[in-house]
PDB file of C-alpha atoms and ligand atoms in Angstrom:
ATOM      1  CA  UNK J   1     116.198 110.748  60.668  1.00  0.00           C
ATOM      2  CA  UNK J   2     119.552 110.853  62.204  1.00  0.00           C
ATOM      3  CA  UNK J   3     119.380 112.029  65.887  1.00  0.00           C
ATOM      4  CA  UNK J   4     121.554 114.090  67.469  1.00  0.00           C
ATOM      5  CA  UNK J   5     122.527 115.263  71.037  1.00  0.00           C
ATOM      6  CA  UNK J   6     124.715 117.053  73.092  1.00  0.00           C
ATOM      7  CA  UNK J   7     124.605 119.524  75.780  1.00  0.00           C
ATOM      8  CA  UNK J   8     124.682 122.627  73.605  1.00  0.00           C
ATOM      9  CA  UNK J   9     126.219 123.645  70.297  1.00  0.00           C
ATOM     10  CA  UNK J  10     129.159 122.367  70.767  1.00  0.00           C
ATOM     11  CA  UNK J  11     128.212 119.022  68.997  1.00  0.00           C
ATOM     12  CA  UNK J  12     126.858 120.903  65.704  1.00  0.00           C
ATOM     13  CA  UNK J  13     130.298 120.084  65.200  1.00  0.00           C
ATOM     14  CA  UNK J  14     129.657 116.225  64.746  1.00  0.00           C
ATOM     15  CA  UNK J  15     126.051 117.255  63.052  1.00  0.00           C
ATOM     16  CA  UNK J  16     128.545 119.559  60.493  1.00  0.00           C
ATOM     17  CA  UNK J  17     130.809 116.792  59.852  1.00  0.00           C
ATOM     18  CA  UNK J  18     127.761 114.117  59.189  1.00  0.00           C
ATOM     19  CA  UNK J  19     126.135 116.634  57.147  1.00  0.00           C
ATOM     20  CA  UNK J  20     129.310 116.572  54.962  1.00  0.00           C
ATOM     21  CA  UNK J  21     130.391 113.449  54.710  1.00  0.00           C
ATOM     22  CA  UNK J  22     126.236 111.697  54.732  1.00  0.00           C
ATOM     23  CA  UNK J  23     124.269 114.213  52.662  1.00  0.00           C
ATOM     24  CA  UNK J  24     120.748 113.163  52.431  1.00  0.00           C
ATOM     25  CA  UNK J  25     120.585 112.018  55.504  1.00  0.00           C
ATOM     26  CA  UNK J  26     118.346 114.495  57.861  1.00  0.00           C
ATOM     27  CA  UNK J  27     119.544 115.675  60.858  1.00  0.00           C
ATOM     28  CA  UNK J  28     117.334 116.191  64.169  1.00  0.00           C
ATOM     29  CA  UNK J  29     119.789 117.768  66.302  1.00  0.00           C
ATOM     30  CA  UNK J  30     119.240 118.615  70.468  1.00  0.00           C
ATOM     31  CA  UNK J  31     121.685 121.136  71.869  1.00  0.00           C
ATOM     32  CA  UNK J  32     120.281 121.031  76.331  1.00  0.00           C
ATOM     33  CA  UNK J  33     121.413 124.583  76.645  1.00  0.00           C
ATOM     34  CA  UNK J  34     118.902 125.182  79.459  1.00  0.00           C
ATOM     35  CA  UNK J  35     121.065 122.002  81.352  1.00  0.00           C
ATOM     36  CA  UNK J  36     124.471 123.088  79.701  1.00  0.00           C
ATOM     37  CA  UNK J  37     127.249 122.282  80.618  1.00  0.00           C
ATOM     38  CA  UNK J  38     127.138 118.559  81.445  1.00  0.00           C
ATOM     39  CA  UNK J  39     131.233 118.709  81.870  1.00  0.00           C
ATOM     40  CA  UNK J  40     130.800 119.778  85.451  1.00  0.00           C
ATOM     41  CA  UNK J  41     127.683 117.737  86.676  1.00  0.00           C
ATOM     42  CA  UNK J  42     127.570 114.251  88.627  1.00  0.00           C
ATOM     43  CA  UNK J  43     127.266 110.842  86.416  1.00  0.00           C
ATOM     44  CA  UNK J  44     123.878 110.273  87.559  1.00  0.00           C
ATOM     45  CA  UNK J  45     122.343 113.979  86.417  1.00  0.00           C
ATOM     46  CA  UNK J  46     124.284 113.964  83.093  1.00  0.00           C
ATOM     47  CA  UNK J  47     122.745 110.012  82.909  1.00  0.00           C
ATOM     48  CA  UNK J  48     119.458 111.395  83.484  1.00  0.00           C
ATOM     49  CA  UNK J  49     119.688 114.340  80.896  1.00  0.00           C
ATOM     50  CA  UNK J  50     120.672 111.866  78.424  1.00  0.00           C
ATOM     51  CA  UNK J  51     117.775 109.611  79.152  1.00  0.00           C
ATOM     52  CA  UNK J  52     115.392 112.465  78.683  1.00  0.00           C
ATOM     53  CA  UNK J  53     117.309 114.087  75.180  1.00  0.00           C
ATOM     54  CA  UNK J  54     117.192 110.273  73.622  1.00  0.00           C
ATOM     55  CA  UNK J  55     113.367 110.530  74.521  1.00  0.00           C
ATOM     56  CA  UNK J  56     113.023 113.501  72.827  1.00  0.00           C
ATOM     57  CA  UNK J  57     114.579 112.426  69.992  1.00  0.00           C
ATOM     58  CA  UNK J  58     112.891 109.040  69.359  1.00  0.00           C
ATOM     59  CA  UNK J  59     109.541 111.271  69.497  1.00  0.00           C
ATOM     60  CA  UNK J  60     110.790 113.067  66.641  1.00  0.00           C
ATOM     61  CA  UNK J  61     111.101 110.184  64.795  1.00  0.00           C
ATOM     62  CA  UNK J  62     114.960 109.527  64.805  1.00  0.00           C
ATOM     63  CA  UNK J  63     116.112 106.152  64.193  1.00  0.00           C
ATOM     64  CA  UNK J  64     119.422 106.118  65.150  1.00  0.00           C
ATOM     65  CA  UNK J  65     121.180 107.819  67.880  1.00  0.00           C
ATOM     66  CA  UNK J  66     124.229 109.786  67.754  1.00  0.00           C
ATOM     67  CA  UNK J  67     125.556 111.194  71.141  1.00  0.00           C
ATOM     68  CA  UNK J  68     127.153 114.069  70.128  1.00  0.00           C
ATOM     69  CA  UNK J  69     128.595 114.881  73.674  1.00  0.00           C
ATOM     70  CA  UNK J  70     131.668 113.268  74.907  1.00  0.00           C
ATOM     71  CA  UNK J  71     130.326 114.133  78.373  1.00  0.00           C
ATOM     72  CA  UNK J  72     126.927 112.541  78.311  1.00  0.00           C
ATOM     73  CA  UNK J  73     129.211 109.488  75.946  1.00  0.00           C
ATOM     74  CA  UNK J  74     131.374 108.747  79.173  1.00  0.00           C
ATOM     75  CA  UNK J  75     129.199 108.834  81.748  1.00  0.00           C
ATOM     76  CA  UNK J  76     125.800 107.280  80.288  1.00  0.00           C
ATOM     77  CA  UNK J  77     126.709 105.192  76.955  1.00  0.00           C
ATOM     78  CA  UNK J  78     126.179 101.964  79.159  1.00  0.00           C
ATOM     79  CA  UNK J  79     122.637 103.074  80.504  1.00  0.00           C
ATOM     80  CA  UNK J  80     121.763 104.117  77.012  1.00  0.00           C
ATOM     81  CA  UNK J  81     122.882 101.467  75.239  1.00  0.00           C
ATOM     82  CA  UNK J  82     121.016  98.784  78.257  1.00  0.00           C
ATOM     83  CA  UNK J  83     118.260 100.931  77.786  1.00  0.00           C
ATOM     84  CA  UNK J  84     117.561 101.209  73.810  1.00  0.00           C
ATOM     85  CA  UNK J  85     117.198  98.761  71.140  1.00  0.00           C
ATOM     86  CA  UNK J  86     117.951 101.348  68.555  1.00  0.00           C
ATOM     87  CA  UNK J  87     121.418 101.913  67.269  1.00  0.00           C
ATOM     88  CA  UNK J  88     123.835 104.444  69.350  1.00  0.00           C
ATOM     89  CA  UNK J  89     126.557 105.273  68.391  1.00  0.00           C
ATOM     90  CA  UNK J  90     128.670 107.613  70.111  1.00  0.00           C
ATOM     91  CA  UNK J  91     131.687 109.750  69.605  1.00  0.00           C
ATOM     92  CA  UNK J  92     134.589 107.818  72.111  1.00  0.00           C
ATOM     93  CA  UNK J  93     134.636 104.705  70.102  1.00  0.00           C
ATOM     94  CA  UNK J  94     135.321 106.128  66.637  1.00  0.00           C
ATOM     95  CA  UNK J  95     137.869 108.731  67.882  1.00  0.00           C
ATOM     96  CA  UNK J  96     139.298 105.817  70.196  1.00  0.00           C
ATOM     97  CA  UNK J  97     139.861 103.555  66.826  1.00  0.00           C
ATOM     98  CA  UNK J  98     141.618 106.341  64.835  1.00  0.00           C
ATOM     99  CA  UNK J  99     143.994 107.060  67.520  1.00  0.00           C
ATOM    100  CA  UNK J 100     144.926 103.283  68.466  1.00  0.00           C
ATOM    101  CA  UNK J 101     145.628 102.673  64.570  1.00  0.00           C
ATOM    102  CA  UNK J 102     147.528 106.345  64.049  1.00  0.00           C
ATOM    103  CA  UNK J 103     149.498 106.637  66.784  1.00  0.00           C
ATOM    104  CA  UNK J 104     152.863 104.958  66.429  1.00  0.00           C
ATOM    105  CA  UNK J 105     154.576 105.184  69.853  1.00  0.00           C
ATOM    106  CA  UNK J 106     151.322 104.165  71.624  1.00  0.00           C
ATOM    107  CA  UNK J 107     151.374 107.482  73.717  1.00  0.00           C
ATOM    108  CA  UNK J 108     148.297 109.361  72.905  1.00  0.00           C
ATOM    109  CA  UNK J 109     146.819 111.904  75.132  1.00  0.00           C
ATOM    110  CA  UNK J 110     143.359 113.151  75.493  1.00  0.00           C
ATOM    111  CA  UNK J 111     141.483 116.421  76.739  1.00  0.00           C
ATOM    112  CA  UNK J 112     138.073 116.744  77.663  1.00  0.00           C
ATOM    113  CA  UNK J 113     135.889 118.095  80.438  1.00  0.00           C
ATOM    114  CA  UNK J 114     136.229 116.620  84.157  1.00  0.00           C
ATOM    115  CA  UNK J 115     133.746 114.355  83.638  1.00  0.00           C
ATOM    116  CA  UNK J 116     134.936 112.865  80.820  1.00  0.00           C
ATOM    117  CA  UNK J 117     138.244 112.528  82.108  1.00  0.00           C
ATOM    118  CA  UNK J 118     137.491 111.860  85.644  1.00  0.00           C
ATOM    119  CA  UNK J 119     135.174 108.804  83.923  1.00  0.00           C
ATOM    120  CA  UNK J 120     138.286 107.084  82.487  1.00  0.00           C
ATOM    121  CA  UNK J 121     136.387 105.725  80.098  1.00  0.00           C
ATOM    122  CA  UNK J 122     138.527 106.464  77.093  1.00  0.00           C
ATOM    123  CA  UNK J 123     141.226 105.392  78.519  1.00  0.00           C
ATOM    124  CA  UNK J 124     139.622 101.967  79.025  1.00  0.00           C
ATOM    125  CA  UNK J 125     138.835 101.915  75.323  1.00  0.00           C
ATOM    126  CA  UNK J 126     142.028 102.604  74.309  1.00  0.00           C
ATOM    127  CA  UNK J 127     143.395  99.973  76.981  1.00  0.00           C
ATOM    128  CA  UNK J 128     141.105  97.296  75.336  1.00  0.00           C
ATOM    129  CA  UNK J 129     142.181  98.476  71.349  1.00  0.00           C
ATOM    130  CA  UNK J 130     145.648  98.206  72.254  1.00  0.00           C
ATOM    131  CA  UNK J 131     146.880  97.410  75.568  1.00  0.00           C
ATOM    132  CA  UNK J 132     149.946  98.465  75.251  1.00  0.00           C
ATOM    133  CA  UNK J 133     149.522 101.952  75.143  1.00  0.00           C
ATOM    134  CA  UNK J 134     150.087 104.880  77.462  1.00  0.00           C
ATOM    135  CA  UNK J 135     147.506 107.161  77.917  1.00  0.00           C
ATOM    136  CA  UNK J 136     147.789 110.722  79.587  1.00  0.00           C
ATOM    137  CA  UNK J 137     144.454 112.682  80.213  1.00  0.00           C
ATOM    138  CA  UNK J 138     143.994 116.321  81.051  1.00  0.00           C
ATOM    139  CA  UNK J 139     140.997 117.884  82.223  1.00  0.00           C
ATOM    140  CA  UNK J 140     140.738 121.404  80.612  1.00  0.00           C
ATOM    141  CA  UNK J 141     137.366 122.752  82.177  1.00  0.00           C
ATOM    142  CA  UNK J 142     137.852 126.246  81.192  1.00  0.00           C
ATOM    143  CA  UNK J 143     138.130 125.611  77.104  1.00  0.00           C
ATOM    144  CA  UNK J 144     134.215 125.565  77.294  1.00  0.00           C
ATOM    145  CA  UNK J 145     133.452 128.893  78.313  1.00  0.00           C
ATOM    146  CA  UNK J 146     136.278 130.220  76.320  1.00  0.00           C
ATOM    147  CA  UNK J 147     134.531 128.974  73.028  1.00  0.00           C
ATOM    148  CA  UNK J 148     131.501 130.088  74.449  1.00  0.00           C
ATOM    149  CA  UNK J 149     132.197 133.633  74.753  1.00  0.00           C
ATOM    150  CA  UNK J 150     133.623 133.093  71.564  1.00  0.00           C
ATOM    151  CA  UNK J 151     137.293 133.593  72.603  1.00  0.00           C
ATOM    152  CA  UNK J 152     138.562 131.599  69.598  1.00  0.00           C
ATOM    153  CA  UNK J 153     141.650 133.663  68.876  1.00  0.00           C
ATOM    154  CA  UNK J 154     142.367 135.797  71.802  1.00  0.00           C
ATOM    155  CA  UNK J 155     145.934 135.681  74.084  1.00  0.00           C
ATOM    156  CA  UNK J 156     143.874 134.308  77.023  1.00  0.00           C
ATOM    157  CA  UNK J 157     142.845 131.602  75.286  1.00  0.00           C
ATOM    158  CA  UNK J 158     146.135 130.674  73.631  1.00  0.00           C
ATOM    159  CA  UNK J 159     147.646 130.957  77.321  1.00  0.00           C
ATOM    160  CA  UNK J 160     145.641 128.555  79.213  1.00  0.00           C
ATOM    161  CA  UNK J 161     145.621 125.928  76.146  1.00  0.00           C
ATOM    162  CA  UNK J 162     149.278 126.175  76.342  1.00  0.00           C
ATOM    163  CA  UNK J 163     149.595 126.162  80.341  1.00  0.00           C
ATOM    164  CA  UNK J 164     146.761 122.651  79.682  1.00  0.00           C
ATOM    165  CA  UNK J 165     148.639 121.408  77.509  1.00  0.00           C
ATOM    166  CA  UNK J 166     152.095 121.330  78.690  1.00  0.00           C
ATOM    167  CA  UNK J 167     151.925 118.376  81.028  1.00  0.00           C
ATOM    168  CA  UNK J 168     151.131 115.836  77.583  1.00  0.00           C
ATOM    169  CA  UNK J 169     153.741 118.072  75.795  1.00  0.00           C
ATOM    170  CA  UNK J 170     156.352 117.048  78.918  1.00  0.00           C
ATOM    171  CA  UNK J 171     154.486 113.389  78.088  1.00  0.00           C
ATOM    172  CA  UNK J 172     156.044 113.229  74.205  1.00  0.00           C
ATOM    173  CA  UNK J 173     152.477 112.146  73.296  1.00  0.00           C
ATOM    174  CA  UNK J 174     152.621 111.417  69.388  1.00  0.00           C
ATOM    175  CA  UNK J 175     148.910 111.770  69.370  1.00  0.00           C
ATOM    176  CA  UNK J 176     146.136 114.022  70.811  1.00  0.00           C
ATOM    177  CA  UNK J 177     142.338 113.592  71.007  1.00  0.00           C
ATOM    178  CA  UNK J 178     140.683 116.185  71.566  1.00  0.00           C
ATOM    179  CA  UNK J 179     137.520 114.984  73.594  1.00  0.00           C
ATOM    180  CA  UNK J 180     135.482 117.512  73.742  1.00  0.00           C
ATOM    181  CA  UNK J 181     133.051 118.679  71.107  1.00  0.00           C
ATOM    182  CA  UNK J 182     133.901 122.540  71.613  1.00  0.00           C
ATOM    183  CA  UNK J 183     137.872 121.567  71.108  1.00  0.00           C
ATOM    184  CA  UNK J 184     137.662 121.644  67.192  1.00  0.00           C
ATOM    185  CA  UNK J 185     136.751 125.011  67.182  1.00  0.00           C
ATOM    186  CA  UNK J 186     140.186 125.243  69.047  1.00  0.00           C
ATOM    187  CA  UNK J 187     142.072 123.101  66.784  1.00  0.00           C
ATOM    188  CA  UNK J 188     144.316 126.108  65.399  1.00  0.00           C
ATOM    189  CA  UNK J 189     145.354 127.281  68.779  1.00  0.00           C
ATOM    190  CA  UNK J 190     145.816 123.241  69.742  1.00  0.00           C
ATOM    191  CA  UNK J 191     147.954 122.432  67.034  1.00  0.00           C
ATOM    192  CA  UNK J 192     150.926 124.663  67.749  1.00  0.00           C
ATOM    193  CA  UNK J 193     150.910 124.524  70.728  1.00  0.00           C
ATOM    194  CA  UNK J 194     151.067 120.662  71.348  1.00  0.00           C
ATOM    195  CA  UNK J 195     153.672 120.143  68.804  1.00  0.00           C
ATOM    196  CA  UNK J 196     152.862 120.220  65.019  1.00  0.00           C
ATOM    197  CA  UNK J 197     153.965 116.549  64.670  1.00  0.00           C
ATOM    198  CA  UNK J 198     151.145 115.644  67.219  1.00  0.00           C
ATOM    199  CA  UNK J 199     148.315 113.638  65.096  1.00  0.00           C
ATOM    200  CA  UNK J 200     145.147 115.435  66.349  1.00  0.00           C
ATOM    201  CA  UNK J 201     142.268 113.333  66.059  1.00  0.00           C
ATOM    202  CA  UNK J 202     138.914 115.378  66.173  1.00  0.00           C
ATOM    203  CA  UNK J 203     136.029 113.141  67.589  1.00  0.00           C
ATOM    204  CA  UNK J 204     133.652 114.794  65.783  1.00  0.00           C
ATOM    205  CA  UNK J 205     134.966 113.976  62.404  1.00  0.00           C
ATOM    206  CA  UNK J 206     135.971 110.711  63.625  1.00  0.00           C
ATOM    207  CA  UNK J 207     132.409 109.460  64.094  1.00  0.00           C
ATOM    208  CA  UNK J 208     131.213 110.877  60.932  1.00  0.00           C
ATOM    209  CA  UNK J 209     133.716 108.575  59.346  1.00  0.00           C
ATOM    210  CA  UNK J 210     132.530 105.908  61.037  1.00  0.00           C
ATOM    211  CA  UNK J 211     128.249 106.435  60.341  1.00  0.00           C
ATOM    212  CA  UNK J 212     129.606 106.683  56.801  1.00  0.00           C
ATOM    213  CA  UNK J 213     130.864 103.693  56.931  1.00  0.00           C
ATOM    214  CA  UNK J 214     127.888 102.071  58.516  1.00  0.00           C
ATOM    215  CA  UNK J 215     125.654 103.443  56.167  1.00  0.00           C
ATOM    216  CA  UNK J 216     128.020 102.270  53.419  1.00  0.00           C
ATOM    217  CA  UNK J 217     127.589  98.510  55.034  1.00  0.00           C
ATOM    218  CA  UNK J 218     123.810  98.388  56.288  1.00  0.00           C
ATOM    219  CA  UNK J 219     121.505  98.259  53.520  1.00  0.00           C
ATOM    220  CA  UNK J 220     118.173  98.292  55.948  1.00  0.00           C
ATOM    221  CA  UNK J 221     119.704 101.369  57.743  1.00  0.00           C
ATOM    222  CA  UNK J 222     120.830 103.199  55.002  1.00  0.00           C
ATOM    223  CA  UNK J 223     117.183 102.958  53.582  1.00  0.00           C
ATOM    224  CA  UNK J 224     115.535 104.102  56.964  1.00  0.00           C
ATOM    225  CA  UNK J 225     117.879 106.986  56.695  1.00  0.00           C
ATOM    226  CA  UNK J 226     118.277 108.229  53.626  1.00  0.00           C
ATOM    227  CA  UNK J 227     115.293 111.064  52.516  1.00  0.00           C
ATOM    228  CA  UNK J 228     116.932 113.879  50.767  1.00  0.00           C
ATOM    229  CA  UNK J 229     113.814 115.543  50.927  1.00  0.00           C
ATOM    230  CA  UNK J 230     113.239 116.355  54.593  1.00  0.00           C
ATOM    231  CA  UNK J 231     115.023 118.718  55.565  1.00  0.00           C
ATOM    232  CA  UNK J 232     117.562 118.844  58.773  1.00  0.00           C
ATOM    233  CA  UNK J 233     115.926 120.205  62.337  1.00  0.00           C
ATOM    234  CA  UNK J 234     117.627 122.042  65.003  1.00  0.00           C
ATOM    235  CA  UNK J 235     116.310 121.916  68.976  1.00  0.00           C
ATOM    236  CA  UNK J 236     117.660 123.828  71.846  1.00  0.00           C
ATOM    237  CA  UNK J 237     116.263 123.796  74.881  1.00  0.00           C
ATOM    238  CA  UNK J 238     117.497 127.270  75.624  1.00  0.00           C
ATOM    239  CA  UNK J 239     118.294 130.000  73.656  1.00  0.00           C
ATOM    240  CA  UNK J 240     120.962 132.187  75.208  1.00  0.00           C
ATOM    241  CA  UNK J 241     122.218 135.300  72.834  1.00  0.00           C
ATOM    242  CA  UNK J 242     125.961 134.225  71.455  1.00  0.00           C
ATOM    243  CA  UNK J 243     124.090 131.027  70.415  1.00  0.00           C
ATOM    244  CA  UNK J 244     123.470 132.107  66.722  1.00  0.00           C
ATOM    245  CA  UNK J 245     126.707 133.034  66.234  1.00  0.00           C
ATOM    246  CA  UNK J 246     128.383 130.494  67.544  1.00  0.00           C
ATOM    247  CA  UNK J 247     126.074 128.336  65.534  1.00  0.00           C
ATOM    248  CA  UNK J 248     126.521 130.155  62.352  1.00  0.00           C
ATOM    249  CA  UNK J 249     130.222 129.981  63.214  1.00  0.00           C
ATOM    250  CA  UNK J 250     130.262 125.831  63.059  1.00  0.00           C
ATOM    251  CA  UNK J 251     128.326 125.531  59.921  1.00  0.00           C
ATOM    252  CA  UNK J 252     129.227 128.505  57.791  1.00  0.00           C
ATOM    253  CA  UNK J 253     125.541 129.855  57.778  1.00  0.00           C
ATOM    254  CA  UNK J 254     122.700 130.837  59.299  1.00  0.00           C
ATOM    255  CA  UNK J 255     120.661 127.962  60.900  1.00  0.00           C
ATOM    256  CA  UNK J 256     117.439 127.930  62.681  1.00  0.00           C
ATOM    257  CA  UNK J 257     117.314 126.713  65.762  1.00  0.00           C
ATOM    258  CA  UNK J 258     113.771 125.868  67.191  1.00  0.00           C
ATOM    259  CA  UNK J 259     112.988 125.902  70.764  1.00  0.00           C
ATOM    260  CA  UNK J 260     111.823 123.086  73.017  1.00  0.00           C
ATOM    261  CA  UNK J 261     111.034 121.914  76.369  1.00  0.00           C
ATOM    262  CA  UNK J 262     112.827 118.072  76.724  1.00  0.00           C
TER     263      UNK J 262
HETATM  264  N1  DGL Z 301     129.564 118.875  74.888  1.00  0.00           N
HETATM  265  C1  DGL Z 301     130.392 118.697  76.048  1.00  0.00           C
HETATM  266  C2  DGL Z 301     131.416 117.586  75.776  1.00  0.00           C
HETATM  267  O1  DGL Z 301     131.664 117.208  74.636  1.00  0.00           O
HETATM  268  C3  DGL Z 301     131.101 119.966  76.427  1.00  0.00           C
HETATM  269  C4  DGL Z 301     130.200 121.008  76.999  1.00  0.00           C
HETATM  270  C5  DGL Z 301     129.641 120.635  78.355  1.00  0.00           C
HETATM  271  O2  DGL Z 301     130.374 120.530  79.338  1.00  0.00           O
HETATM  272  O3  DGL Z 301     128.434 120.471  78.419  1.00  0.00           O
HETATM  273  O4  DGL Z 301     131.972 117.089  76.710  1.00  0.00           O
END
C-alpha cells in the first residue's frame, strides 16, 4: 500500500490526485487532526509527529511513504529520510521540479505556512535546480483556518488572499507554488488574484505526477504496489465535525474515515 500523511485533510488532496492518476494502487492515508495544524509548531514537535505518523503507517503495511504535508516535508524530510530505508517521497521536490522547468523569468514565488516558509527549504531546492532564480516566499498562516471553516468562496477570504498576495504580485513572479496542501482548494480565488498569466503549480498534483512516473520506471515497486483489490483506508486521529465535509468536498464523495490513536 501507498502511505499517506499529513496533518489533517488537507493532503486528501495529494491522496485525490494519486488516486487519479495511479488507480490500483491502495491508499492508507493519516490525516493528525488531534496534532493539527503542524504550520504553527516548532521543527522538533512537527519532526516528532512525523516520526510517529510514518510508524503508524509502516504498521499498516505501507511500503512507500508519501508525506503529504508540506509542513512536516520542510521541517523533517532529512530525519525521515536518515531514519527509513523505505522510499519517501515528498511533495517539495516534485512541485520544486515543475516550477524550475515552467517558469521562464526564473521568478517564482511560493506560499505556505510559517513553518514551511520560515524553513527555507524550498527555496534551497529551487536554488540547487536552478541557481539562478529569484525566489519570493510569503507566509499566509490564516488560509488554513479559512479552508477549514470552509470559507472557500466568501469576501473574507478573497480579501486576505489578495492583501497575501500582493507583495509577489509587486514581485512580477511568472510562477506561483502554492505550498500548502489546503491552497488547491483555494486555487480559484489564487488565480485571479495573482495574475492569470501566473503558472500555478499545485504540489499536490505535482507529486502525483511524479509517483506515476516512478511506478512507470520501477518494476519491483510497481509490483509491491499495485493490488486493485484492496481497497483504499482513511485514518484520522481526530474527528472534529466539518471534517466529512471537507473530506467529501476533496474527493467528490463520501469517504470513511476510521479513527486511530498514532
Ligand atoms: N498540511 C499543512 C501543510 O501542507 C497545512 C496544515 C497545517 O498547518 O497543519 O503545510
Amino acid at each position: 500500500m501507498i502511505g499517506i500523511f499529513d496533518s489533517g485533510v488537507g493532503g486528501m488532496t495529494v491522496a485525490r490526485a494519486i488516486e487519479t492518476l495511479c488507480p490500483g494502487f491502495p491508499l492508507i492515508y493519516l490525516g493528525d487532526l488531534a496534532r493539527s495544524p503542524y504550520g504553527s509548531k516548532s521543527p522538533a514537535m512537527i519532526t516528532e509527529y512525523s516520526h510517529r505518523n510514518t510508524e503508524f503507517l509502516l504498521r499498516q503495511g505501507a511500503k512507500l511513504i508519501v508525506i503529504a504535508c508540506n509542513s512536516a516535508a520542510s521541517t523533517a524530510s532529512t530525519f525521515l529520510h536518515s531514519h527509513y530505508a523505505q522510499t519517501l517521497i515528498d511533495v517539495i521536490c516534485p512541485a520544486v521540479n515543475q516550477a524550475t522547468e515552467i517558469s521562464k523569468t526564473g521568478r517564482i514565488g511560493i506560499i505556505g505556512t510559517r513553518a514551511t516558509i520560515n524553513s527555507g527549504q524550498y527555496e534551497r531546492r529551487l536554488r540547487d535546480v536552478r541557481p539562478d532564480c529569484r525566489v519570493y516566499s510569503q507566509a499566509c498562516p490564516l488560509l488554513v483556518p479559512l479552508v477549514e471553516e470552509g470559507w472557500l468562496k466568501r469576501r473574507e477570504t478573497k480579501m486576505i488572499v489578495k492583501q497575501y498576495l500582493r507583495p509577489l504580485r509587486d514581485k512580477q513572479i511568472d510562477t506561483l507554488i502554492l505550498g500548502c496542501t489546503h491552497y488547491p482548494l483555494l486555487k480559484k480565488v489564487i488565480a485571479p488574484r495573482i495574475g492569470r498569466k501566473v503558472h500555478i503549480i499545485d504540489s499536490s498534483v505535482a507529486v502525483a505526477q511524479h509517483l506515476k512516473s516512478l511506478l512507470e520506471k520501477d518494476d519491483q515497486l510497481r509490483a509491491d504496489l499495485y493490488d486493485p483489490e484492496t481497497p483504499s483506508r482513511f485514518f484520522v486521529s481526530d474527528i472534529p465535525s466539518p471534517v466529512h465535509a471537507l473530506a467529501a468536498a476533496i474527493f467528490g464523495r463520501t469517504v470513511t474515515l476510521e479513527k486511530t490513536d498514532v
